[in-house]
Amino acid sequence: MSPAKEDLVVTMLSDLKRALRKPRSERRWGMVIDKRKCTGCYACTVACIAEYKLPPGVVYRPVMEKEHGSYPNVTREFIPRPCMHCDNPPCVKGCPVKATYKREDGIVVIDYDLCIGCRTCLVNCPYGARTYDRGRFYTEGTPVLEAYEKEDFYEYGRRRNRKNNASPIGNARKCHFCTSRIEAGVLPLCVTSCLGRATYFGDLNDPAALVNSVVVGRNVEVLKEHLATRPKVVYIS
Amino acid sequence: MKILLTIIGLAGVLLAGGKMFVWGDAAVNYGSYVPWGLWVAVYGFMVTLSAGSSLIAGFYYGFGREEYKEAARPALVLSIVSLFFAMPLISADLGHPLRGMMILVRPNVHAFLPWAVWAYIAFLIVSIIVLIRGDAGRDTRFLGIISMLLAGAFLLFESLHFAVVIAHPVWNSAIIIPLFFVTADTLGFAVLAIFGGTGNAFMNRTILSSLLILLGLMVIGQVIVHANSSPPELHESALHAVSSPWFWTYIALGLVLPLLLLCSSRSSFTMKLSGWSILIGLLAEKYEFVTSAFALAQFAELPSAFHGPGLTVHYTPNIIEIGAAAGFLILTMAAYMWLSPRRKRQGGTA
Ligand code: SF4
């Protein structure tokens, strides 16, 4: 009997721990999404919403569905779309107050306390990866605004709460590769919740990391490559 | 009349204040896939109107052209008040209006918006000095030219703010820069048509007609090019335009009617009428310019991937947005009337 194969999540977790031993400036976080393995279950979308208490109208990782061909030769592909964490991010260039910027480890972040809510970054993102927090709640208009919607959550290493119209209400919001989690040595939620194990995450500067080896010999796709934004999320198709 | 307009305008300002301090962004219809709506369009219109009016004022204050003397002061007042009231309108559009000052405190010099804001402030200071000094003389020449240049600068930065958006191919074109300038010049000469002048009316009419034709060629030309382009965003924006009442309002009021009026009659009444018609038509054109870029989301599949408020490309401004936008436009008119009493005494001819 052959030994049981290690779950990809376990492999990525040890990759993550190895990366965290390096200084932040030597890490380069990236993601690979294997579209062939994505079943369109939306587990990543939902897990992310639950973790960050995302309100109506805010979504960090929608899964787009695309149909190809015509009957009877049709195929459907699922394209999860997190923030691309571009190396040449148009959202960062456009932000008038430097509230959004690229960290040295490659993650594009938003400083909620500086963001003025002008939505220039939403307009500038070619991937539609940013949504605007308009201060809505799922249970508004019902007899009771459910308490879970007003609970604390952690983003960018800080505890946040949307009570009393506080930021991030009125801010641009987007996927941040679960910065708080990875710094605590835990993989992003979309990775661990992915039922098809279609999402790979790790340090692109580590040649031994699964996120690098998984693309070898594969057909790698970069969304809107012609725009030269150099995304750090790529797809296997 | 002034008082009535001020009261109506202030009611609109109250709506904007309600959004800013009471209801928040849940009260407006723009969202994530149409992040900029009516307020951005009206702000763009007011800024362009300001630049265009400053051109007319600059002919007299900057270059001493006597034939523009009569229209110069009202045009300068309009230029100042239009820009002045565009600021609170766009502040109301921010998610955190009180943080708006951050643009001055920690500007991103790689973005064009902070440059535009600096140019606005410098323009307002210089133009108010010119206005206070009164008639053109050697001492106002220099400031008059600077005022004109600053208006050109803020218009340039505003146009670049749109033209560099690679996410929306409809805007991501160098043609946006001349489009903004021709729109501003057209608005300037429309303002001249309304205020009148003692100079060469034939020449002014000819210039205005030429600008209208040039602008029409640019706007209609863009729609035709986009309709025949393969990128779906361009195609969709062209479809959005031709099915939008705003586009046809522009064609009817911003192009055809004023051209007919300018060609058919030389009376001062038809000049004024064509001027007003152009103002309304170009306001509609600005709205169409801003919203048609969002006709298709960054991925066609995105709006159906997840549903929620603001996650749609269908946008119609609601009563708060319309009321506030109209309020600021009316308040601009009222402020102009309050600040330009001299002209009333003079009376005007076309
Ligand atoms: S919405 Fe916030 S992060 Fe985005 S460009 Fe404006 S200030 Fe910057």
PDB file of C-alpha atoms and ligand atoms in Angstrom, chain A residues 91-92 94-100 109-111 114-122 124 130 132 170-173, chain B residues 94, ligand 1:
ATOM      1  CA  CYS A  91      -5.408  51.464  -8.707  1.00  0.00           C
ATOM      2  CA  VAL A  92      -2.331  52.582  -6.755  1.00  0.00           C
ATOM      3  CA  GLY A  94      -4.755  56.660  -9.467  1.00  0.00           C
ATOM      4  CA  CYS A  95      -5.390  56.979  -5.717  1.00  0.00           C
ATOM      5  CA  PRO A  96      -5.138  60.728  -5.012  1.00  0.00           C
ATOM      6  CA  VAL A  97      -4.153  60.333  -1.358  1.00  0.00           C
ATOM      7  CA  LYS A  98      -1.858  57.285  -1.377  1.00  0.00           C
ATOM      8  CA  ALA A  99      -4.420  55.346   0.664  1.00  0.00           C
ATOM      9  CA  THR A 100      -3.762  52.266  -1.400  1.00  0.00           C
ATOM     10  CA  VAL A 109      -3.416  47.092   0.586  1.00  0.00           C
ATOM     11  CA  ILE A 110      -5.884  49.842   1.454  1.00  0.00           C
ATOM     12  CA  ASP A 111      -5.469  52.057   4.489  1.00  0.00           C
ATOM     13  CA  LEU A 114      -6.801  57.383   4.861  1.00  0.00           C
ATOM     14  CA  CYS A 115      -9.193  56.356   2.097  1.00  0.00           C
ATOM     15  CA  ILE A 116     -11.509  59.240   1.206  1.00  0.00           C
ATOM     16  CA  GLY A 117     -13.918  57.043  -0.760  1.00  0.00           C
ATOM     17  CA  CYS A 118     -13.410  58.715  -4.139  1.00  0.00           C
ATOM     18  CA  ARG A 119     -13.631  55.346  -5.941  1.00  0.00           C
ATOM     19  CA  THR A 120     -10.897  56.288  -8.421  1.00  0.00           C
ATOM     20  CA  CYS A 121      -9.298  52.921  -7.683  1.00  0.00           C
ATOM     21  CA  LEU A 122     -12.535  51.103  -8.506  1.00  0.00           C
ATOM     22  CA  ASN A 124      -8.976  52.177 -12.510  1.00  0.00           C
ATOM     23  CA  ARG A 130     -12.649  46.487  -5.794  1.00  0.00           C
ATOM     24  CA  TYR A 132     -17.483  49.945  -2.481  1.00  0.00           C
ATOM     25  CA  GLY A 170     -17.444  54.599   2.683  1.00  0.00           C
ATOM     26  CA  ASN A 171     -14.207  52.949   1.583  1.00  0.00           C
ATOM     27  CA  ALA A 172     -13.009  50.882  -1.313  1.00  0.00           C
ATOM     28  CA  ARG A 173     -12.588  47.247  -0.283  1.00  0.00           C
TER      29      ARG A 173
ATOM     30  CA  LEU B  94     -16.883  61.054  -1.427  1.00  0.00           C
TER      31      LEU B  94
HETATM   32  S1  SF4 C   1     -11.387  55.065  -2.886  1.00  0.00           S
HETATM   33 FE1  SF4 C   1      -9.828  55.225  -1.303  1.00  0.00          FE
HETATM   34  S2  SF4 C   1      -8.214  53.778  -1.931  1.00  0.00           S
HETATM   35 FE2  SF4 C   1      -9.535  54.120  -3.699  1.00  0.00          FE
HETATM   36  S3  SF4 C   1      -8.545  55.789  -4.859  1.00  0.00           S
HETATM   37 FE3  SF4 C   1     -10.043  56.764  -3.488  1.00  0.00          FE
HETATM   38  S4  SF4 C   1      -8.905  57.261  -1.650  1.00  0.00           S
HETATM   39 FE4  SF4 C   1      -7.674  55.789  -2.810  1.00  0.00          FE
END
